[in-house]
Every structure is written in structure tokens, then in C-alpha cells.
Short mmCIF file of C-alpha atoms in Angstrom, two decimals:
data_model
loop_
_atom_site.label_atom_id
_atom_site.label_comp_id
_atom_site.label_asym_id
_atom_site.label_seq_id
_atom_site.Cartn_x
_atom_site.Cartn_y
_atom_site.Cartn_z
CA MET A 1 114.16 202.13 105.53
CA GLU A 2 112.66 198.65 105.00
CA THR A 3 109.38 199.65 106.68
CA GLY A 4 106.37 197.09 105.18
CA ARG A 5 109.22 194.72 103.77
CA ILE A 6 108.74 191.16 104.11
CA PRO A 7 111.88 189.29 104.07
CA ASP A 8 112.01 186.16 101.45
CA ARG A 9 113.90 184.20 103.52
CA GLU A 10 112.71 182.06 106.90
CA ARG A 11 113.74 180.98 109.79
CA PRO A 12 117.73 179.93 109.34
CA VAL A 13 117.81 176.26 109.61
CA MET A 14 120.91 175.82 112.64
CA THR A 15 119.18 173.63 115.18
CA VAL A 16 115.90 170.88 114.37
CA GLN A 17 113.12 171.34 116.60
CA THR A 18 112.78 167.68 118.44
CA ALA A 19 109.66 167.89 120.36
CA CYS A 20 107.38 170.44 121.61
CA MET A 21 104.91 170.76 124.27
CA GLU A 22 101.93 173.92 125.32
CA LYS A 23 99.39 174.48 127.17
CA LYS A 24 96.57 177.31 128.25
CA VAL A 25 97.81 178.02 131.68
CA ALA A 26 94.15 178.03 133.48
CA GLY A 27 93.01 181.98 133.49
CA GLY A 28 96.14 182.80 132.22
CA LYS A 29 98.22 182.49 129.10
CA PHE A 30 99.29 180.02 126.54
CA VAL A 31 102.46 178.41 126.59
CA ARG A 32 104.60 176.50 124.77
CA ILE A 33 108.08 174.71 124.83
CA SER A 34 110.47 173.82 122.06
CA ILE A 35 113.37 171.65 122.21
CA TYR A 36 115.55 172.02 119.88
CA THR A 37 119.63 170.17 119.28
CA GLU A 38 122.20 172.56 118.33
CA MET A 39 125.29 171.01 117.22
CA GLY A 40 124.14 167.87 119.96
CA GLN A 41 123.35 170.32 122.82
CA ASN A 42 119.51 170.63 124.02
CA LYS A 43 118.32 173.97 123.22
CA VAL A 44 115.01 175.42 125.04
CA ILE A 45 112.71 177.81 123.59
CA ILE A 46 109.79 179.46 126.01
CA SER A 47 107.13 180.34 123.29
CA GLY A 48 103.93 182.31 123.98
CA ASP A 49 101.55 184.90 125.04
CA PHE A 50 102.30 185.61 128.37
CA PHE A 51 104.56 188.21 130.50
CA ILE A 52 107.89 188.35 132.03
CA HIS A 53 109.26 191.44 134.01
CA PRO A 54 111.96 192.41 133.03
CA GLU A 55 111.51 190.35 129.61
CA GLU A 56 114.97 189.20 129.26
CA ALA A 57 114.63 187.15 132.50
CA ILE A 58 112.58 184.81 129.55
CA PHE A 59 116.80 184.11 128.36
CA ILE A 60 118.61 183.11 131.96
CA ILE A 61 115.19 180.72 132.36
CA GLU A 62 115.39 179.28 128.96
CA ASN A 63 119.85 179.08 129.21
CA THR A 64 119.15 177.59 132.86
CA LEU A 65 116.51 174.43 131.31
CA SER A 66 119.45 174.25 128.27
CA ARG A 67 121.36 173.06 131.13
CA LEU A 68 120.16 170.79 133.02
CA SER A 69 120.92 166.93 132.66
CA GLY A 70 116.87 166.67 132.36
CA ASN A 71 117.39 163.71 134.55
CA GLU A 72 116.07 166.38 137.82
CA ALA A 73 112.81 165.08 139.63
CA ASP A 74 110.23 168.15 138.63
CA THR A 75 110.36 169.53 142.19
CA GLU A 76 114.61 169.69 141.35
CA VAL A 77 113.75 171.62 138.48
CA GLU A 78 110.85 173.85 139.99
CA HIS A 79 113.41 174.51 142.56
CA ILE A 80 115.64 175.41 140.46
CA LEU A 81 113.25 177.68 138.40
CA GLU A 82 112.42 179.97 141.74
CA LYS A 83 115.73 180.27 142.68
CA VAL A 84 117.28 181.88 139.59
CA ILE A 85 113.85 183.55 138.82
CA ALA A 86 114.33 185.27 142.61
CA GLU A 87 118.01 186.13 142.15
CA ASN A 88 116.97 187.80 138.82
CA GLY A 89 113.59 189.99 140.14
CA ALA A 90 111.74 188.26 137.79
CA GLU A 91 107.90 187.92 137.89
CA LEU A 92 105.64 185.78 135.25
CA ILE A 93 102.03 186.79 134.78
CA GLY A 94 100.10 184.42 133.10
CA LEU A 95 102.49 181.16 133.09
CA ASP A 96 104.32 179.79 136.28
CA ILE A 97 107.11 177.43 137.14
CA PRO A 98 104.98 174.10 137.47
CA THR A 99 103.67 174.88 134.37
CA ILE A 100 107.36 175.68 132.52
CA THR A 101 108.48 172.41 134.53
CA LYS A 102 105.60 170.05 133.87
CA LEU A 103 105.80 171.51 129.74
CA TYR A 104 109.93 170.79 129.75
CA LYS A 105 109.48 167.51 131.16
CA GLY A 106 106.73 166.54 129.02
CA ALA A 107 109.53 167.80 126.28
CA LEU A 108 111.98 166.08 127.42
CA HIS A 109 109.52 162.55 127.74
CA VAL A 110 109.08 163.27 123.93
CA GLU A 111 112.54 163.74 122.94
CA SER A 112 113.31 160.63 124.56
CA THR A 113 111.20 158.26 123.67
CA GLY A 114 112.29 159.00 120.14
CA ALA A 115 108.49 160.06 119.66
CA GLN A 116 107.76 161.75 116.73
CA LEU A 117 107.50 165.63 117.60
CA VAL A 118 104.26 166.36 119.67
CA SER A 119 102.33 169.58 119.62
CA GLY A 120 99.59 169.06 121.38
CA SER A 121 97.87 169.62 124.75
CA HIS A 122 99.26 169.02 127.63
CA MET B 1 101.40 217.74 132.77
CA TRP B 2 100.93 214.80 130.65
CA ARG B 3 101.12 215.65 126.66
CA VAL B 4 98.76 213.83 124.25
CA LEU B 5 99.84 212.94 120.26
CA GLU B 6 96.51 212.87 118.27
CA LEU B 7 95.62 209.58 116.48
CA SER B 8 98.01 209.14 113.59
CA SER B 9 98.70 206.45 111.26
CA TYR B 10 102.48 205.09 110.90
CA PRO B 11 103.67 201.87 109.41
CA ALA B 12 104.66 198.84 112.17
CA ALA B 13 107.92 199.62 112.49
CA ILE B 14 107.54 203.42 112.93
CA ASN B 15 104.68 203.18 115.75
CA MET B 16 106.66 200.61 117.70
CA ALA B 17 110.02 202.94 117.48
CA ILE B 18 107.82 206.04 118.25
CA ASP B 19 106.74 204.23 122.19
CA GLU B 20 110.09 203.12 122.49
CA ALA B 21 111.52 206.64 121.88
CA ILE B 22 108.97 208.24 123.71
CA GLY B 23 110.00 206.16 126.07
CA ASP B 24 113.58 206.61 126.16
CA GLY B 25 113.00 210.28 126.57
CA VAL B 26 110.64 210.04 129.79
CA SER B 27 113.43 207.83 131.05
CA CYS B 28 115.93 210.21 130.75
CA GLY B 29 113.65 213.25 131.89
CA SER B 30 113.66 214.54 128.32
CA SER B 31 110.10 214.10 127.35
CA PRO B 32 107.12 214.20 129.33
CA PRO B 33 104.22 211.32 130.09
CA THR B 34 102.64 210.93 127.07
CA ILE B 35 99.18 209.15 125.78
CA ARG B 36 99.34 208.45 122.53
CA PHE B 37 96.42 207.13 119.88
CA TYR B 38 97.64 205.59 116.56
CA LYS B 39 96.96 203.54 113.54
CA TRP B 40 98.71 201.00 111.62
CA LYS B 41 98.87 201.56 107.26
CA PRO B 42 99.13 199.66 106.45
CA GLY B 43 97.44 197.47 108.18
CA ALA B 44 100.40 194.76 110.38
CA VAL B 45 99.93 191.67 112.61
CA SER B 46 101.89 192.95 115.86
CA ILE B 47 103.28 190.00 117.84
CA GLY B 48 104.39 189.62 121.67
CA TYR B 49 107.77 189.79 122.27
CA PHE B 50 108.20 185.72 123.52
CA GLN B 51 106.28 184.40 120.81
CA CYS B 52 107.71 182.91 117.75
CA ILE B 53 106.51 184.55 114.66
CA MET B 54 106.26 181.57 112.44
CA ASP B 55 104.13 179.90 115.19
CA GLU B 56 101.62 183.20 115.06
CA ILE B 57 101.84 184.42 111.96
CA ASP B 58 101.22 183.62 108.36
CA LEU B 59 103.45 185.08 106.23
CA GLU B 60 102.44 184.32 102.72
CA ALA B 61 98.90 185.13 103.42
CA CYS B 62 100.63 188.92 104.38
CA ARG B 63 102.53 188.95 101.46
CA GLU B 64 99.47 188.58 99.04
CA SER B 65 97.42 190.66 101.17
CA GLY B 66 100.68 193.32 101.51
CA ILE B 67 100.12 193.10 105.41
CA ASP B 68 103.38 194.15 107.67
CA TYR B 69 104.18 192.76 110.58
CA VAL B 70 105.87 193.34 113.56
CA ARG B 71 107.23 192.16 117.26
CA ARG B 72 106.64 194.48 120.07
CA ARG B 73 108.84 194.39 122.98
CA THR B 74 105.87 193.63 125.38
CA GLY B 75 104.85 190.30 125.93
CA GLY B 76 101.28 189.14 125.14
CA GLY B 77 99.55 187.63 121.87
CA ALA B 78 99.53 187.99 118.62
CA VAL B 79 97.34 191.03 117.25
CA TYR B 80 96.18 192.12 113.70
CA HIS B 81 95.66 195.53 113.26
CA ASP B 82 93.31 196.51 110.48
CA PRO B 83 94.18 199.99 109.24
CA ASP B 84 90.48 201.64 109.63
CA GLY B 85 89.38 198.74 112.05
CA GLU B 86 90.91 199.44 115.42
CA ILE B 87 92.39 202.67 117.41
CA THR B 88 95.54 201.77 119.46
CA TYR B 89 97.04 203.46 122.41
CA SER B 90 100.12 203.96 124.17
CA ILE B 91 100.40 204.94 127.57
CA ILE B 92 104.39 205.85 128.48
CA ALA B 93 104.86 207.62 131.60
CA ARG B 94 107.16 206.59 134.85
CA GLU B 95 106.17 203.95 136.81
CA ARG B 96 105.22 206.00 140.06
CA TYR B 97 102.49 207.30 138.21
CA PHE B 98 101.26 203.56 138.82
CA SER B 99 100.25 200.58 140.98
CA ARG B 100 103.66 198.97 141.77
CA ASP B 101 101.21 195.57 141.11
CA ILE B 102 101.55 195.26 137.40
CA ARG B 103 98.45 192.89 137.00
CA LYS B 104 96.41 196.38 139.20
CA SER B 105 98.08 198.27 136.96
CA TYR B 106 97.15 196.49 133.99
CA ALA B 107 93.15 196.98 135.29
CA ASP B 108 93.62 200.63 136.34
CA ILE B 109 95.18 201.48 132.98
CA CYS B 110 91.91 199.57 131.31
CA SER B 111 89.31 201.19 133.61
CA CYS B 112 90.67 204.03 130.78
CA ILE B 113 88.69 201.90 127.99
CA ILE B 114 85.65 200.72 129.61
CA SER B 115 85.56 204.72 130.44
CA GLY B 116 85.75 205.12 127.07
CA LEU B 117 83.44 203.10 125.41
CA ARG B 118 80.71 203.55 128.53
CA ARG B 119 80.94 206.84 127.04
CA ASN B 120 79.68 205.16 123.53
CA GLY B 121 76.65 203.59 125.37
CA ILE B 122 78.63 200.78 125.32
CA ASP B 123 79.30 198.23 128.55
CA SER B 124 82.31 196.52 129.27
CA GLU B 125 84.45 194.64 131.96
CA PHE B 126 88.27 193.98 132.62
CA LYS B 127 89.11 190.29 132.14
CA PRO B 128 92.42 190.05 134.08
CA ILE B 129 95.22 189.76 133.26
CA ASN B 130 94.52 192.04 129.97
CA ASP B 131 91.47 191.62 128.15
CA VAL B 132 88.27 194.00 128.04
CA LEU B 133 85.51 192.26 127.39
CA VAL B 134 81.99 193.03 126.43
CA ASN B 135 79.35 190.12 126.44
CA GLY B 136 82.17 187.79 127.35
CA ARG B 137 83.67 188.95 124.03
CA LYS B 138 87.69 190.58 123.57
CA ILE B 139 87.13 194.13 122.29
CA SER B 140 90.46 195.43 123.59
CA GLY B 141 94.30 193.53 124.74
CA SER B 142 96.70 195.75 125.77
CA ALA B 143 100.73 194.81 126.92
CA GLN B 144 103.21 195.96 129.13
CA THR B 145 106.48 196.42 129.74
CA ARG B 146 108.70 198.62 132.37
CA ARG B 147 112.24 199.82 132.07
CA ASN B 148 114.49 202.31 133.19
CA GLY B 149 111.74 203.06 135.38
CA VAL B 150 109.56 203.46 132.57
CA LEU B 151 105.88 201.67 131.91
CA THR B 152 104.83 201.51 128.16
CA GLN B 153 101.20 199.84 128.07
CA HIS B 154 99.87 200.06 124.63
CA GLY B 155 96.69 198.34 123.63
CA THR B 156 93.89 198.35 120.93
CA ILE B 157 90.59 198.29 120.88
CA LEU B 158 88.67 197.28 118.39
CA TYR B 159 86.16 199.45 115.84
CA LYS B 160 85.37 197.32 113.12
CA LEU B 161 86.24 194.08 112.75
CA ASN B 162 87.34 191.88 109.49
CA ARG B 163 87.25 188.17 110.79
CA ALA B 164 88.19 187.52 107.44
CA VAL B 165 91.64 188.42 107.30
CA MET B 166 92.07 189.07 110.65
CA PHE B 167 92.06 185.20 111.01
CA SER B 168 93.90 184.87 107.22
CA VAL B 169 97.22 186.31 108.75
CA LEU B 170 96.85 185.10 112.25
CA ARG B 171 97.25 181.53 112.84
CA PRO B 172 95.78 180.96 116.44
CA SER B 173 96.43 177.56 118.37
CA LYS B 174 93.27 175.64 119.57
CA THR B 175 94.88 175.22 122.61
CA LYS B 176 94.57 178.70 123.24
CA LEU B 177 90.33 178.56 123.49
CA SER B 178 90.68 175.73 126.21
CA ASP B 179 89.16 177.19 128.83
CA LYS B 180 87.08 179.88 127.25
CA PRO B 181 83.12 179.40 126.29
CA VAL B 182 83.29 180.46 122.67
CA ARG B 183 83.92 177.58 120.00
CA SER B 184 86.21 178.84 117.33
CA HIS B 185 87.95 182.13 117.76
CA GLU B 186 86.50 184.36 115.67
CA ASP B 187 83.55 184.18 118.44
CA SER B 188 85.63 185.00 120.80
CA VAL B 189 86.24 188.49 119.48
CA THR B 190 84.02 192.05 119.57
CA CYS B 191 83.69 195.26 118.03
CA VAL B 192 82.27 198.67 118.57
CA LEU B 193 80.34 198.84 115.97
CA GLU B 194 78.77 195.38 116.13
CA GLU B 195 77.50 196.44 119.79
CA LYS B 196 76.93 199.93 118.64
CA ASP B 197 76.07 202.22 115.98
CA VAL B 198 78.91 205.18 116.31
CA THR B 199 81.26 206.32 114.29
CA GLU B 200 84.97 206.14 114.98
CA GLN B 201 85.58 210.24 115.58
CA GLU B 202 82.96 209.74 118.54
CA LEU B 203 84.34 206.50 119.85
CA TYR B 204 88.04 208.35 119.46
CA THR B 205 86.63 211.67 120.89
CA SER B 206 85.17 209.28 124.10
CA LEU B 207 88.67 207.37 124.00
CA LEU B 208 90.51 210.57 124.75
CA LEU B 209 87.96 211.56 127.60
CA GLY B 210 88.82 208.03 129.01
CA PHE B 211 92.18 208.57 128.92
CA THR B 212 92.36 212.54 130.08
CA GLU B 213 89.78 212.31 132.93
CA GLY B 214 91.69 213.48 136.19
CA LYS B 215 94.55 214.19 134.63
CA ILE B 216 96.28 217.72 133.44
CA TRP B 217 96.83 217.41 129.87
CA GLN B 218 97.17 219.24 126.15
CA PHE B 219 98.01 218.29 122.52
CA GLY B 220 101.57 218.27 121.70
CA SER B 221 103.99 216.42 119.13
CA LEU B 222 107.23 214.21 118.90
CA SER B 223 110.49 216.56 119.72
CA ASN B 224 113.56 216.38 117.31
CA THR B 225 115.02 214.17 119.04
CA GLU B 226 112.43 212.11 119.65
CA TRP B 227 112.00 211.89 116.15
CA SER B 228 115.70 211.15 116.08
CA ARG B 229 115.65 208.49 117.88
CA VAL B 230 112.79 206.80 115.94
CA VAL B 231 114.97 206.66 113.12
CA LYS B 232 117.02 204.73 115.13
CA LEU B 233 114.61 202.57 116.29
CA SER B 234 112.60 202.00 113.22
CA LYS B 235 115.58 200.25 111.68
CA LYS B 236 115.45 197.61 114.96
CA TYR B 237 111.87 197.35 114.41
CA SER B 238 112.11 196.17 110.41
CA SER B 239 115.14 194.17 111.33
CA TYR B 240 115.20 190.15 110.46
CA GLU B 241 117.23 189.29 113.74
CA TRP B 242 114.71 191.60 115.60
CA ASN B 243 111.67 190.09 114.29
CA PHE B 244 112.37 186.32 113.61
CA ALA B 245 114.75 186.46 117.05
CA ARG B 246 112.49 183.54 118.17
#
């Protein structure tokens, strides 16, 4: 059994992080949205100490954002997320759709303006 | 009838595997609703399901101190589990035992912790979403998942704090303090021994009473079927693929 073993290797460098934005939701949890470039495609990762039930719904939300063009208005992104979350019966606790949208758009802005990797409060 | 598993110590991967194995058993009807108390040996850091291990843990510090790590299947934040500094609980039962409202179920289960602390003369309060505070400082945090009709909630009650070790292995973002009335992560936590001079055994007994109050229960142990499942699941919780998934 491998219990207690700390592997020497670290995260494989298959992806390049290009931007991230983070926020502590008032009365909620810490959320960070990172954008990675993977074989020319954007890949959105949402991390933090929030809760989503069922947990696997995070992948649907991330995939939905990864497939967007990035030109959608905030309201349109929110509408798309509301739909996909409702369709999958997911419940967000400690984070909300406006926060996800705002951080996603903020990270895209950092990425598109060619600014240095940004990690700061939003 | 509820089963209570008495306080015992295991490595991180085994602890997480036991909670999941019990949940699997409850789901298929072979395990009773269970309240479990446990510790972590060696000490470990657990991270929430949605957290990125590289962001949350100083792996080099863990290596140097012989501190284990594991990713939980529940959300929430990173926790340092000192082998002598806390008691962890889990409560695992069909969802129908609890409120359908997830936020309310946190409050309901955390009331067992508040009741236990009160028996030790410590006044605490529930702070939504999932914390118990004493004078504004966190003494307990919990995390919950609901899968296959089963609710699993686990959490820690801090008994003795070693802030130096805790904050050498954790990498909490300063952004997390933005809506808290404290200036540092070190100030944001407290523990039983900083509030009252009670022994760990007294704390355990109080928590046992707090969690079992109003329930029909008996002490029990894991079945052979559950242990077989633990062995399989512990491989997942030890794996690079699981722990470094994000």
C-alpha cells in the first residue's frame, strides 16, 4: 500500500496557465478561475473551498466555459451557466453564477491583453 | 440503530477510504448508519475535492516533516490534521435522516459539535456555511457530500494547535481573509485547549454524547466487507491521479 508516500513528480506540464483570477465570495467561499492553454484550446479550471452537489457537476461547468468563444456578454454567460446547472440538478454552495462569470471574464481579459499572469483579488 | 466507531488512528488514505466504504455499505443496505471518530497518523493535510493540491499545500514542507496528504471527496478547504491535535468525526447515513436543505443539514449536524463543546464549558456558535466558531475564531470545520442517497459529513474539532506546523504546510491565500475580522490566518483559529483546560478524553466523551444525543446507538466495528472495500479504495486515495487531479 502506498499510504504516506509523497510522489517526487509534480503536475505534468501538458498545459500552460495563461491567466487566473480569484475572489472570496462575501459570506461564501474562496474561488479561483484559471485558464490553461492545452493544444491551442482554452481549458477553464475552477478551484477553491466551495461546494457543488453533485461534485461532478464541476466538470460540466468547466467544459461549458472552455467551449465558449469568450465574446459572450456577461448576461449570456450567466444564462448559459444557469441552464447547464439546472439541467444537471446541481447546487452551488459558497459560490454563485455571477462570481464564476465575473472571474471567467476577468481571466479572459488578462489573457487577451497579454498581461502577465495575474493572481489577485477581483 | 446507529453504529458508533470508537476513536482510532489511521493514515490519511485509509481514513478517507473508510468513510467512503461505509457510505457504499449504507447505500446498498449492508452497513448501518454510522458515527465515526478518528485521528490521523501520521499527521496529514486533506484538501477539498475542488482544490488544487499545488496551490494549497507546501509539499516540500510535508516531505520534510513526514506529513501525509490526501484529497477528500468532499468540498471545502485544506485542513492540517495534527496526530495529537484534533478529533475528526464522520456521520454517514441515508439522506432521509437529514434535512434536504444542505445548508440546514450542516447546521443540524454541527449542533452536535456545539453540544459537545458546551459539555466542556465552551460556548460556540454555528457559522454558515460549515464552521463552528468560539469568539469569532474557528474551532471546527466540516464538509459534506451526498451520493447514491447517502449523506457523508466529516469534520474536525481542534483540540491542540501547533500553528507553526499548520502554517508551514498550508498555503492559504490572503484573499480568504478579505471578509474576516482577523488579520492573519494564525489568528483565525482556536482550539479546545486555548479555551478550557480539558483532556482529549474528556473532549472525545463530550463529542460522543453530543453526536449520539437522541439517537438509539451501540458501539460497533467495521465488517469484513467494509474492510475489503477499504483496501481497494485506499489505493485510489493514495494515487497520484486522485490527489493531483486538479
